[in-house]
Every structure is written in C-alpha cells, then in structure tokens.
PDB file of C-alpha atoms and ligand atoms in Angstrom:
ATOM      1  CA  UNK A   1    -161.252 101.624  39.559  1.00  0.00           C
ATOM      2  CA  UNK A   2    -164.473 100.023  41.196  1.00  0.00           C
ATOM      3  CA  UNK A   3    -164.492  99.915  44.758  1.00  0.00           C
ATOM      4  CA  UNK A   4    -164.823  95.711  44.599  1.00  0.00           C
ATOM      5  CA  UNK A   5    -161.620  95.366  42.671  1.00  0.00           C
ATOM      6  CA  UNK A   6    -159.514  97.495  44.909  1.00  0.00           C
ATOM      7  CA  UNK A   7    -160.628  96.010  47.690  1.00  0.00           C
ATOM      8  CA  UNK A   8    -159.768  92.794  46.339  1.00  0.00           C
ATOM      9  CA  UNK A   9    -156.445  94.108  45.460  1.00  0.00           C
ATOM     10  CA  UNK A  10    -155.923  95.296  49.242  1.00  0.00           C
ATOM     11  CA  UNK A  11    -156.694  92.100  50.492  1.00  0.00           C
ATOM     12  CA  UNK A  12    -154.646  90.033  48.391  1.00  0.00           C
ATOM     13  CA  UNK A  13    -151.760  92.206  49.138  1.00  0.00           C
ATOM     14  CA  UNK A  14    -152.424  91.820  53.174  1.00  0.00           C
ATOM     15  CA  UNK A  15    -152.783  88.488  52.187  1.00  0.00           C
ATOM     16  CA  UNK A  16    -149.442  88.186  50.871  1.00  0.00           C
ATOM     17  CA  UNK A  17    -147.995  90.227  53.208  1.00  0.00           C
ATOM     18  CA  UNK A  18    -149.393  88.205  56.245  1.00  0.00           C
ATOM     19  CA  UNK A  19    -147.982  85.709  54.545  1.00  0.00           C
ATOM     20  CA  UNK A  20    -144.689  86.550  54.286  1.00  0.00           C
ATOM     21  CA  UNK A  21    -144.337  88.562  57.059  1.00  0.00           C
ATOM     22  CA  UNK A  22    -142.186  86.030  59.820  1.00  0.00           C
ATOM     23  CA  UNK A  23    -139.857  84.525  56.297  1.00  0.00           C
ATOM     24  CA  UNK A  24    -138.993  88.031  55.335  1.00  0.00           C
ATOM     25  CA  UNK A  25    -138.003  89.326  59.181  1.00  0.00           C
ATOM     26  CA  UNK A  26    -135.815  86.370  59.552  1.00  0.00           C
ATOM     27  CA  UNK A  27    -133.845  87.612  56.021  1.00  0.00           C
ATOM     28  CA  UNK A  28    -130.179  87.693  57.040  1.00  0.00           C
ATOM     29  CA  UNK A  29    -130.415  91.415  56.096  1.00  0.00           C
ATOM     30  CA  UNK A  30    -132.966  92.198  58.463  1.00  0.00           C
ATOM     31  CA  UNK A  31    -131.568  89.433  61.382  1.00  0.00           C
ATOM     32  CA  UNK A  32    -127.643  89.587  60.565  1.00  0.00           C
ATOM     33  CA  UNK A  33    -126.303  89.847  64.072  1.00  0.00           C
ATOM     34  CA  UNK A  34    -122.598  89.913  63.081  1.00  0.00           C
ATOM     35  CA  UNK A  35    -123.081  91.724  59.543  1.00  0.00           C
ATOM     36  CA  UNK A  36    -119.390  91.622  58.134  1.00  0.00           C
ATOM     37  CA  UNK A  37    -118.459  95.407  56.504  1.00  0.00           C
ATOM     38  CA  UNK A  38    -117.250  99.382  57.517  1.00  0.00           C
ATOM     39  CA  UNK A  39    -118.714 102.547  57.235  1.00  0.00           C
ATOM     40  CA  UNK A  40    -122.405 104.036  59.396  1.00  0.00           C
ATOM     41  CA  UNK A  41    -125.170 101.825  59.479  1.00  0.00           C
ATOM     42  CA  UNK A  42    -127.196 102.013  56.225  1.00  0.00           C
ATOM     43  CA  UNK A  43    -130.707 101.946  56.103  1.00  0.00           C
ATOM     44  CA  UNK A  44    -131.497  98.266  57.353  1.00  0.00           C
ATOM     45  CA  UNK A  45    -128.764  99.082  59.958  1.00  0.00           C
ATOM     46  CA  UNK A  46    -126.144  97.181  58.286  1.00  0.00           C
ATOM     47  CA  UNK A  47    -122.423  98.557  57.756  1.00  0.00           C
ATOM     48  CA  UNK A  48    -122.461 100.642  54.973  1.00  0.00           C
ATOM     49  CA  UNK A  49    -119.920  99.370  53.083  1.00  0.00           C
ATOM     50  CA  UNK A  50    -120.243  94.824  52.888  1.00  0.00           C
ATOM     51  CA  UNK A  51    -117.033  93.427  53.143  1.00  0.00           C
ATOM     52  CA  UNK A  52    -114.370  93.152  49.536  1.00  0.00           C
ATOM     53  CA  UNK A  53    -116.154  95.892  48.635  1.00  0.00           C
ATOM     54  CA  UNK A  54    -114.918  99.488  47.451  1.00  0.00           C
ATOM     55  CA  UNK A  55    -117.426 102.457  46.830  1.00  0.00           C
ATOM     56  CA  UNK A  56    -117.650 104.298  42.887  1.00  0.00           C
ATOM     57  CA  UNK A  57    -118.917 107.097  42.462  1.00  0.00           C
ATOM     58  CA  UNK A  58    -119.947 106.471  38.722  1.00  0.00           C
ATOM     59  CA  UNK A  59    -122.242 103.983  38.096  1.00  0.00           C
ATOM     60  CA  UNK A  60    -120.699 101.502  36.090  1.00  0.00           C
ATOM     61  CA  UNK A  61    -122.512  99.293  33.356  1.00  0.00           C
ATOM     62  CA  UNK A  62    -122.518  95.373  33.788  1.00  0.00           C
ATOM     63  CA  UNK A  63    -124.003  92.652  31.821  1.00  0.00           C
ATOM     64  CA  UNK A  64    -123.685  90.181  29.492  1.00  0.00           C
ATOM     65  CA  UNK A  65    -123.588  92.692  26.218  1.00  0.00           C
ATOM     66  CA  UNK A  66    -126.396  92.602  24.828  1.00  0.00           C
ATOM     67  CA  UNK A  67    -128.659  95.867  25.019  1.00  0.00           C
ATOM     68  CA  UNK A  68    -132.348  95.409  23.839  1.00  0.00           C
ATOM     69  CA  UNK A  69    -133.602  98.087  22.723  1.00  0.00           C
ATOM     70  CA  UNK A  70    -137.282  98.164  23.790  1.00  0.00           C
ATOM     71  CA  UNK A  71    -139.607 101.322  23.714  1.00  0.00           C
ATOM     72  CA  UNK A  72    -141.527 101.878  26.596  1.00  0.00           C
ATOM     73  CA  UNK A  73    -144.922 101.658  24.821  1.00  0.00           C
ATOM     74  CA  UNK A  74    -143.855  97.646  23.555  1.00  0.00           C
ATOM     75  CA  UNK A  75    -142.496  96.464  27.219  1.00  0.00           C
ATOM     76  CA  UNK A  76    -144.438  93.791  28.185  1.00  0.00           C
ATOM     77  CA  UNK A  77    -144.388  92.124  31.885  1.00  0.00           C
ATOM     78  CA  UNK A  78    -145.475  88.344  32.136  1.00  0.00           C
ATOM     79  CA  UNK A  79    -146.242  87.351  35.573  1.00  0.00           C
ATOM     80  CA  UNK A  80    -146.820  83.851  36.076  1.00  0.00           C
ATOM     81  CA  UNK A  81    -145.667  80.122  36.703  1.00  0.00           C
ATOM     82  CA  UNK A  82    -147.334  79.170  40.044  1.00  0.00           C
ATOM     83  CA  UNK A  83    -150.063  81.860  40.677  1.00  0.00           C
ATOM     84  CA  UNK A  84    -153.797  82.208  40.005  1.00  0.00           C
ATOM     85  CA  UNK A  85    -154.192  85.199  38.281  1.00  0.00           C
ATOM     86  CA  UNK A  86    -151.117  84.963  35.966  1.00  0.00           C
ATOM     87  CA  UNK A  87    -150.880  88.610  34.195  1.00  0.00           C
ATOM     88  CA  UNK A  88    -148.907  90.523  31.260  1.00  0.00           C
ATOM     89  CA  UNK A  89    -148.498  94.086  32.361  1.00  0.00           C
ATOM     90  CA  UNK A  90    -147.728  96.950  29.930  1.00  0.00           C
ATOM     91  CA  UNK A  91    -145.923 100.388  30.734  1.00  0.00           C
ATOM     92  CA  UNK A  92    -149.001 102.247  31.318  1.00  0.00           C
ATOM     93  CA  UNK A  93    -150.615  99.567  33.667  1.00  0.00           C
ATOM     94  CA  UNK A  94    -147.610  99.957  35.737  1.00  0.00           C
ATOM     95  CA  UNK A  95    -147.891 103.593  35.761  1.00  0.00           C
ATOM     96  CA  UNK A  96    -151.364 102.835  37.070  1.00  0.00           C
ATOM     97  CA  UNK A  97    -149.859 101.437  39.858  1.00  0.00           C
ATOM     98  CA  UNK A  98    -148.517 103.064  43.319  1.00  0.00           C
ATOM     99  CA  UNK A  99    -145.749 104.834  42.284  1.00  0.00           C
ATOM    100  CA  UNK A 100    -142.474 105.100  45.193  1.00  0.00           C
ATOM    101  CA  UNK A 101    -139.153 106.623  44.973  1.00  0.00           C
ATOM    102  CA  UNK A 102    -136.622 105.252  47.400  1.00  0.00           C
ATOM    103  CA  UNK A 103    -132.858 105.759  47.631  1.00  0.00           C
ATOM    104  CA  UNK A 104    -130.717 102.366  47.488  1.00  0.00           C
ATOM    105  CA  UNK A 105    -127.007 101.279  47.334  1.00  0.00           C
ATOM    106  CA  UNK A 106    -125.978  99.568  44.298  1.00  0.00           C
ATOM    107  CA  UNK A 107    -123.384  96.704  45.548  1.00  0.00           C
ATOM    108  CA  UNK A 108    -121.969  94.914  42.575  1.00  0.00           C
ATOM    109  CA  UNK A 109    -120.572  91.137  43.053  1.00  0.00           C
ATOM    110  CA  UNK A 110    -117.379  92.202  41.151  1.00  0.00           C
ATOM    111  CA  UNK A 111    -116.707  94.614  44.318  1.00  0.00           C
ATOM    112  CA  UNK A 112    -117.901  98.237  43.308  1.00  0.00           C
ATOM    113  CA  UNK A 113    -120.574  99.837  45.721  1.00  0.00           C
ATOM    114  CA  UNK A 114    -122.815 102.484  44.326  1.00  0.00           C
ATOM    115  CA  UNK A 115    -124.151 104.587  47.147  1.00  0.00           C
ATOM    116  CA  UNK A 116    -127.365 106.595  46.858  1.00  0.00           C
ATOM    117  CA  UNK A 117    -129.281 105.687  43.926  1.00  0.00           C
ATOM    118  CA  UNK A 118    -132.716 107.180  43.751  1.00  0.00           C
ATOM    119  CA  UNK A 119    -135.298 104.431  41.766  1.00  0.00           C
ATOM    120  CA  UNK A 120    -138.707 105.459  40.907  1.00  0.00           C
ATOM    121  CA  UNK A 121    -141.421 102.844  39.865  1.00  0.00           C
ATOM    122  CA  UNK A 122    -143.841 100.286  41.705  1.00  0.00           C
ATOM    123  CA  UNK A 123    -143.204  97.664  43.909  1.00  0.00           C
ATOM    124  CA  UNK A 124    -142.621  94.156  42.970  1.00  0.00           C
ATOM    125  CA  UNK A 125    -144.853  93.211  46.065  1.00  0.00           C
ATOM    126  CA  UNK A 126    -147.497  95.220  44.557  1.00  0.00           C
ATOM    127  CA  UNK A 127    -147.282  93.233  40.771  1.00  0.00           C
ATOM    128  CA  UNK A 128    -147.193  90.015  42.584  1.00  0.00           C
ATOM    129  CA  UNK A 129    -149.707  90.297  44.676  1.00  0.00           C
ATOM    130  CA  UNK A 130    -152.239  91.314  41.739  1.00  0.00           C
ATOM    131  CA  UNK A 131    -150.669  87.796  40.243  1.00  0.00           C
ATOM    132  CA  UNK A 132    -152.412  85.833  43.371  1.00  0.00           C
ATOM    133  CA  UNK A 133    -149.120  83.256  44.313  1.00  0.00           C
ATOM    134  CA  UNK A 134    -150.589  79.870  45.155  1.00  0.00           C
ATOM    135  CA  UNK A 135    -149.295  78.931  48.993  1.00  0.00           C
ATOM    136  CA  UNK A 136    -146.576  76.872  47.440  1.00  0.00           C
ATOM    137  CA  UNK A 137    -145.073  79.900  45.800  1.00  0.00           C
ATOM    138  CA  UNK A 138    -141.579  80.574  47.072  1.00  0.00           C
ATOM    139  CA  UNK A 139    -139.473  81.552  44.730  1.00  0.00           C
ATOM    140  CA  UNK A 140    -139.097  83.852  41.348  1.00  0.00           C
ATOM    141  CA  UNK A 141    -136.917  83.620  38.552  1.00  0.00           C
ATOM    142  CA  UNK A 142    -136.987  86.898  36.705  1.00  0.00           C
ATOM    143  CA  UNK A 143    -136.136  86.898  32.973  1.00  0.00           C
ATOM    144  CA  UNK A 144    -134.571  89.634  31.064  1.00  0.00           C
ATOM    145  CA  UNK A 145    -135.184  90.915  27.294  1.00  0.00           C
ATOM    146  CA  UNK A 146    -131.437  89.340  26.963  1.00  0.00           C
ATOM    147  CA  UNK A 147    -132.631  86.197  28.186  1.00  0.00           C
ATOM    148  CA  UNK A 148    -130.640  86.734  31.409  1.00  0.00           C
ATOM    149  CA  UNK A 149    -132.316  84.937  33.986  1.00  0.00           C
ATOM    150  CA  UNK A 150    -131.539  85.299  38.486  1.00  0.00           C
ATOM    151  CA  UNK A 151    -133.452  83.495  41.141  1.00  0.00           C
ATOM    152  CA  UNK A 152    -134.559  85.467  44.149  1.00  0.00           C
ATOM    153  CA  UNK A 153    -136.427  84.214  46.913  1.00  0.00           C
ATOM    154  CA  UNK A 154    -139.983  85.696  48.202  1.00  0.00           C
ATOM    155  CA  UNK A 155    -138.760  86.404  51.161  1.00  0.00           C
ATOM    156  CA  UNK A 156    -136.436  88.740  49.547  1.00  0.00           C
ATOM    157  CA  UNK A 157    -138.707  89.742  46.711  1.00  0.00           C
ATOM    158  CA  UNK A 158    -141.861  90.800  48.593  1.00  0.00           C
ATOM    159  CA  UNK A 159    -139.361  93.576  50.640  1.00  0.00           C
ATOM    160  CA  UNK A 160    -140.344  96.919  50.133  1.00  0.00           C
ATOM    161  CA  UNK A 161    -137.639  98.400  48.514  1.00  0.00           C
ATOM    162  CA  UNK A 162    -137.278  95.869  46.028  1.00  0.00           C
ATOM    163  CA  UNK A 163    -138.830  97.713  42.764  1.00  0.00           C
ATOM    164  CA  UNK A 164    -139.553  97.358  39.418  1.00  0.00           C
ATOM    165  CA  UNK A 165    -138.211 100.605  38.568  1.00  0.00           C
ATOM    166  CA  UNK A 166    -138.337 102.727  35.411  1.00  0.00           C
ATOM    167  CA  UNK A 167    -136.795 106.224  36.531  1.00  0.00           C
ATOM    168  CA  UNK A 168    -133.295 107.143  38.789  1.00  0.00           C
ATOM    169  CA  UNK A 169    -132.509 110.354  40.048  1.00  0.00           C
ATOM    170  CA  UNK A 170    -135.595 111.754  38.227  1.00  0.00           C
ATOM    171  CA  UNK A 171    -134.651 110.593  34.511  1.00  0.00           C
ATOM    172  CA  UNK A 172    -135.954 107.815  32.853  1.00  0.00           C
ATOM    173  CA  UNK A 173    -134.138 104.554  33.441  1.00  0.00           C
ATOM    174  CA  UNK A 174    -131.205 104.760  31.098  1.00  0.00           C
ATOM    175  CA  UNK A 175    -131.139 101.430  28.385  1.00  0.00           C
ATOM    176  CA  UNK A 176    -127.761 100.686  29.246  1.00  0.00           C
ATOM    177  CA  UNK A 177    -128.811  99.992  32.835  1.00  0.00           C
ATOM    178  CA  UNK A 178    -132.102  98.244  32.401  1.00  0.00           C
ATOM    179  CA  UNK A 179    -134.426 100.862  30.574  1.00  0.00           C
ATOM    180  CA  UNK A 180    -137.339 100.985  30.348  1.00  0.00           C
ATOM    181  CA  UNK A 181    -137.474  98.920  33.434  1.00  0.00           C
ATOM    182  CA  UNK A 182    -135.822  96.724  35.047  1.00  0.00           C
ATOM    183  CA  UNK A 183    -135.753  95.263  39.049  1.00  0.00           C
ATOM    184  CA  UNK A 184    -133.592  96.785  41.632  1.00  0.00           C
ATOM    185  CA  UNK A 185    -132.557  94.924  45.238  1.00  0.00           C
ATOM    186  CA  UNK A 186    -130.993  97.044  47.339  1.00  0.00           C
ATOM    187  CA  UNK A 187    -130.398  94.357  49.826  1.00  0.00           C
ATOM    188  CA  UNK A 188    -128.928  91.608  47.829  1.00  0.00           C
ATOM    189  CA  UNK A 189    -125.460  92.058  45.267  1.00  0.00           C
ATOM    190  CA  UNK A 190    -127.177  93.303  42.101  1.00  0.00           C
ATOM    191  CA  UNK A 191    -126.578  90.540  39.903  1.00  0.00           C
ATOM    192  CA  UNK A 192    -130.320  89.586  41.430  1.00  0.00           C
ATOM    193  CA  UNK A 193    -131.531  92.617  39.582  1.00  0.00           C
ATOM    194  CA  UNK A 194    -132.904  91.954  36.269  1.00  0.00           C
ATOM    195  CA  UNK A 195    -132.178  94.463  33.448  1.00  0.00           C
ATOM    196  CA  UNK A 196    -134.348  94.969  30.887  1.00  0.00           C
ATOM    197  CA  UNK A 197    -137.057  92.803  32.824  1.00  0.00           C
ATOM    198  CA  UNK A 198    -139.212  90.890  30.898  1.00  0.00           C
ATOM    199  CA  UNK A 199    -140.710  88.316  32.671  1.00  0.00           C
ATOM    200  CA  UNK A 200    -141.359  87.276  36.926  1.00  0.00           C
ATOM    201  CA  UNK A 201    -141.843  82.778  37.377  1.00  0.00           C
ATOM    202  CA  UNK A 202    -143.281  82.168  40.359  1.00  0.00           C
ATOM    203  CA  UNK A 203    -142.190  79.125  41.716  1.00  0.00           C
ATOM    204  CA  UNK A 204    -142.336  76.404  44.292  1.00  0.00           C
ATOM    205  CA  UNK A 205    -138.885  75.315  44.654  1.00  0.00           C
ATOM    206  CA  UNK A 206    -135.216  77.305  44.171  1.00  0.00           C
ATOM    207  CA  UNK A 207    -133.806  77.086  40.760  1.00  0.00           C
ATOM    208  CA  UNK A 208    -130.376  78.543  39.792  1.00  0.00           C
ATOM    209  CA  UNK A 209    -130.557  81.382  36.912  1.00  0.00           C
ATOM    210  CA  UNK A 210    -127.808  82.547  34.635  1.00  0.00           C
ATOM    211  CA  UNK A 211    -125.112  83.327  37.201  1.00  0.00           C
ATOM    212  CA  UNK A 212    -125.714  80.962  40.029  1.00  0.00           C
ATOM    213  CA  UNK A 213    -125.368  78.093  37.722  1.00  0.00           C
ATOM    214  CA  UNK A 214    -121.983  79.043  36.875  1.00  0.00           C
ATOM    215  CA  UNK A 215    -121.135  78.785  40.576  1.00  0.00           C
ATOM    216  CA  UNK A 216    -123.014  82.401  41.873  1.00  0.00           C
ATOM    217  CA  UNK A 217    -124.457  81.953  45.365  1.00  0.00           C
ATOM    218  CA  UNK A 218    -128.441  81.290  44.994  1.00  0.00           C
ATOM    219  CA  UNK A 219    -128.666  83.702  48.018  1.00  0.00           C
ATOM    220  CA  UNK A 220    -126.473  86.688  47.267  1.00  0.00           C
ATOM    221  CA  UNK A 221    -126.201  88.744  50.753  1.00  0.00           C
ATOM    222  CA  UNK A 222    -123.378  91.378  50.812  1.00  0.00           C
ATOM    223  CA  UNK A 223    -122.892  91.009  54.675  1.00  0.00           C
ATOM    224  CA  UNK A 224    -122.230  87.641  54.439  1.00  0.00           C
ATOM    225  CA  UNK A 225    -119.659  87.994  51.937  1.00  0.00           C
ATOM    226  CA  UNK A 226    -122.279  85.360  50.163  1.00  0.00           C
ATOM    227  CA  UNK A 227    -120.583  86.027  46.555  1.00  0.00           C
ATOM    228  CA  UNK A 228    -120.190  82.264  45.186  1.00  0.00           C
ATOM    229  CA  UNK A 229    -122.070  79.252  45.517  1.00  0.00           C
TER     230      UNK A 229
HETATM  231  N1  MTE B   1    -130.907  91.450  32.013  1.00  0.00           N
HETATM  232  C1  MTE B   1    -129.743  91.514  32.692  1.00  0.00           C
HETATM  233  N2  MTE B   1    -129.778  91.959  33.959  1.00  0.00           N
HETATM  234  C2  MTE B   1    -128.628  92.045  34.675  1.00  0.00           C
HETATM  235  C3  MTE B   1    -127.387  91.647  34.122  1.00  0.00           C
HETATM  236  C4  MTE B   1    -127.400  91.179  32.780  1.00  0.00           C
HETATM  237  O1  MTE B   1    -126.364  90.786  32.206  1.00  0.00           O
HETATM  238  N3  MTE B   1    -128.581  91.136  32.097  1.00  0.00           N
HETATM  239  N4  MTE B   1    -126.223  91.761  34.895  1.00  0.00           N
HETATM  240  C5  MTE B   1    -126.398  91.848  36.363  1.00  0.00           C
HETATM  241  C6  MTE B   1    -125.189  92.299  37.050  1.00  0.00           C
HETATM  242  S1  MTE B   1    -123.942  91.160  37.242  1.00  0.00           S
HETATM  243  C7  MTE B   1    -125.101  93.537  37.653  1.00  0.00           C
HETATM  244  S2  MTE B   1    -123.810  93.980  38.635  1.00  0.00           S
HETATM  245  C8  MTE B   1    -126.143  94.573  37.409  1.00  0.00           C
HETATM  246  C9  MTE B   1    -125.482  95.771  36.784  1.00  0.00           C
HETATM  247  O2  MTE B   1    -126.407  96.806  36.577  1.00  0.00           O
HETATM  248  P1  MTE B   1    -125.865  98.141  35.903  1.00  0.00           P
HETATM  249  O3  MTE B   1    -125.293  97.788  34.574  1.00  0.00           O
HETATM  250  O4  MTE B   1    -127.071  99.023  35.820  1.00  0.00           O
HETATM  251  O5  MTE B   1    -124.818  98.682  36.822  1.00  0.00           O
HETATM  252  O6  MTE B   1    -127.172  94.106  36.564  1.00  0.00           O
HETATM  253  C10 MTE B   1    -127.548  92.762  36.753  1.00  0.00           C
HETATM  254  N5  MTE B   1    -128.705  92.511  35.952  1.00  0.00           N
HETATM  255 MO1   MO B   2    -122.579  92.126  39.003  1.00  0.00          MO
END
C-alpha cells in the first residue's frame, strides 16, 4: 500500500475515533454505576453474569432458520447509506485488513450466556472508517444474507471489540453461526450481531431492525436488563 493512502486511512480512523471518543465512554457498559448481575467482573468490569441470565457451555444456534450458504470467495460487504466513500468489501480485502483475536461472552436475549468465545477478524471501526461517515452519521443497521436486519448505535459500533469476525477458537466461522462472517458485540445481547453479514447503513437517525420492531429494545444492554422495548 502507498504511503499516501495509509496515511489517509490513519487519519480518517483518528478522525473517527476523536469523534466518537466522549459518546462511546458515556456507553452504559463503560459508565453503568449500578450494573445489575453475579459472578467477577468481566472485562469492562461489569458482573459477569447480566441479570435473567444462566451460563451454557455449548453454544447454541439462534435465528430465524434460514442458513445461506455463501462461500467465502462470493461474500460481499456493502458499506454505505450516509458516508463518503461508500465501499463493497470482499473476503480477501478484509483479510487485508488488521487482523485481532479477542475473547468475548456471548449473552443471548432468550437468557443463555456463552462465556469465552475467541473471534478472529477485523474491526468494524476499521471498515467504517475506510467508508468516511458524514458528521451526521449515528447509527448502523446491519443486514444479513437472510435479510435479518438490527440497529446498533456508533457509539456502540465503533468499540473495539465489536468485530466483523470470520474465525472462533481458531476454526473458520461455522455457517450455522454466521459463516463466513458475521458481526459479534460482546457488550450488547447478541441479537445486535448480524449473522451471515451482508451489508452495514450508515445512518443519521435510529431505526428499529427485525427484532426491535417486534417490541426488542433499540438499545440492548445486558446490565440493564434492557431486553424489550
Ligand atoms: N442474520 C442473522 N443474524 C442473527 C440472527 C438471525 O436470525 N439472522 N439472530 C440473532 C440472535 S437472536 C442471536 S441470539 C444470535 C445467535 O447467534 P448464534 O446462532 O451464533 O448463537 O444471532 C443473532 N444474529
Ligand atoms: Mo437472541
């Protein structure tokens, strides 16, 4: 890569990151003073365990049935909506990117908690800042291959453990659980988590996806017992 383009890159992700920076430290994960749940502090020094929840040690599968089936070479990621540089990125251009592995719980709104989970792949802070958001960019829907759709804020999105990830535990991402990549945040219930992912909207206002307009909270935090709308 040419020494002008990644220094462009750098600076729009300090860009976004200045940005960002007060929204996403006042994140009720990050700021929870009371956070409601049992167990030793995790890793953003919350209670292990949220509240109503119960920890599995398999991993269970959850969606809505329907199990693309998409090679790895013919995944396609649209970035766009309200950004300047909107982008489609393939498998190898995410490869290309910074790759991280990071550990996460898995906490499922139907009350399982899936401790330890070890994601590989790139950061979604990383893909959007390539996209350039436009200042009036605060929110993302992110679409699915099943044309499941959740709403996360940027404030939530732009945290770095929230990943577009392709591999767990060192195997690639299983296609019952979102293979051959799908998005993973460890600090919200994991409906927010697009399987399969297929597409990332930025947007200027809140919109409701699949779930939260059936009556899902548009927030989703597990220490606030935040489960319904
Ligand atoms: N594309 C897509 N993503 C999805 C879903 C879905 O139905 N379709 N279900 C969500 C829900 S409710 C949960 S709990 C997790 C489950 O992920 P898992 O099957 O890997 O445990 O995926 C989330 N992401
Ligand atoms: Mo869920």
């Amino acid at each position: 890569m040419d020494r002008n383009k990644l220094e462009k890159i750098v600076e729009a992700r300090l860009a976004l990151k200045r940005r960002f920076e007060d929204a996403i430290r006042n994140t009720p994960s990050l700021a929870d003073g009371s956070p409601l749940g049992s167990g030793p502090p995790n890793r953003h020094g919350m209670p292990r365990l949220p509240i109503g929840q119960t920890e599995t040690r398999k991993w269970p599968v959850l969606d809505l049935g329907i199990h693309p089936e998409i090679a790895a070479e013919n995944w396609t990621l649209d970035v766009d909506g309200a950004c300047a540089q909107p982008l489609v990125l393939r498998f190898s251009d995410l490869l290309s990117l910074e790759q991280v592995e990071q550990e996460a719980d898995f906490h499922c709104v139907t009350t399982w908690s899936r401790f330890d989970l070890r994601f590989g792949g790139v950061r979604v802070a990383d893909v959007l800042a390539l996209a350039e958001p436009l200042p009036e960019a605060t929110h993302l829907m992110c679409h699915g291959y099943d044309g499941y759709t959740t709403n996360v804020s940027l404030a939530e999105a732009l945290k770095p453990d929230v990943l577009l990830a392709h591999s767990v535990d060192g195997h690639p991402l299983p296609r019952e659980h979102g293979g051959p990549v799908r998005m993973v945040t460890p600090q919200l219930y994991a409906w927010k988590g697009a399987k399969w992912i297929r597409r990332l909207e930025l947007m200027t206002e809140d919109r409701p996806g699949f779930w939260e307009e059936r009556g899902y909270s548009m927030t989703a935090y597990p220490w606030r017992n935040d489960r319904y709308g």
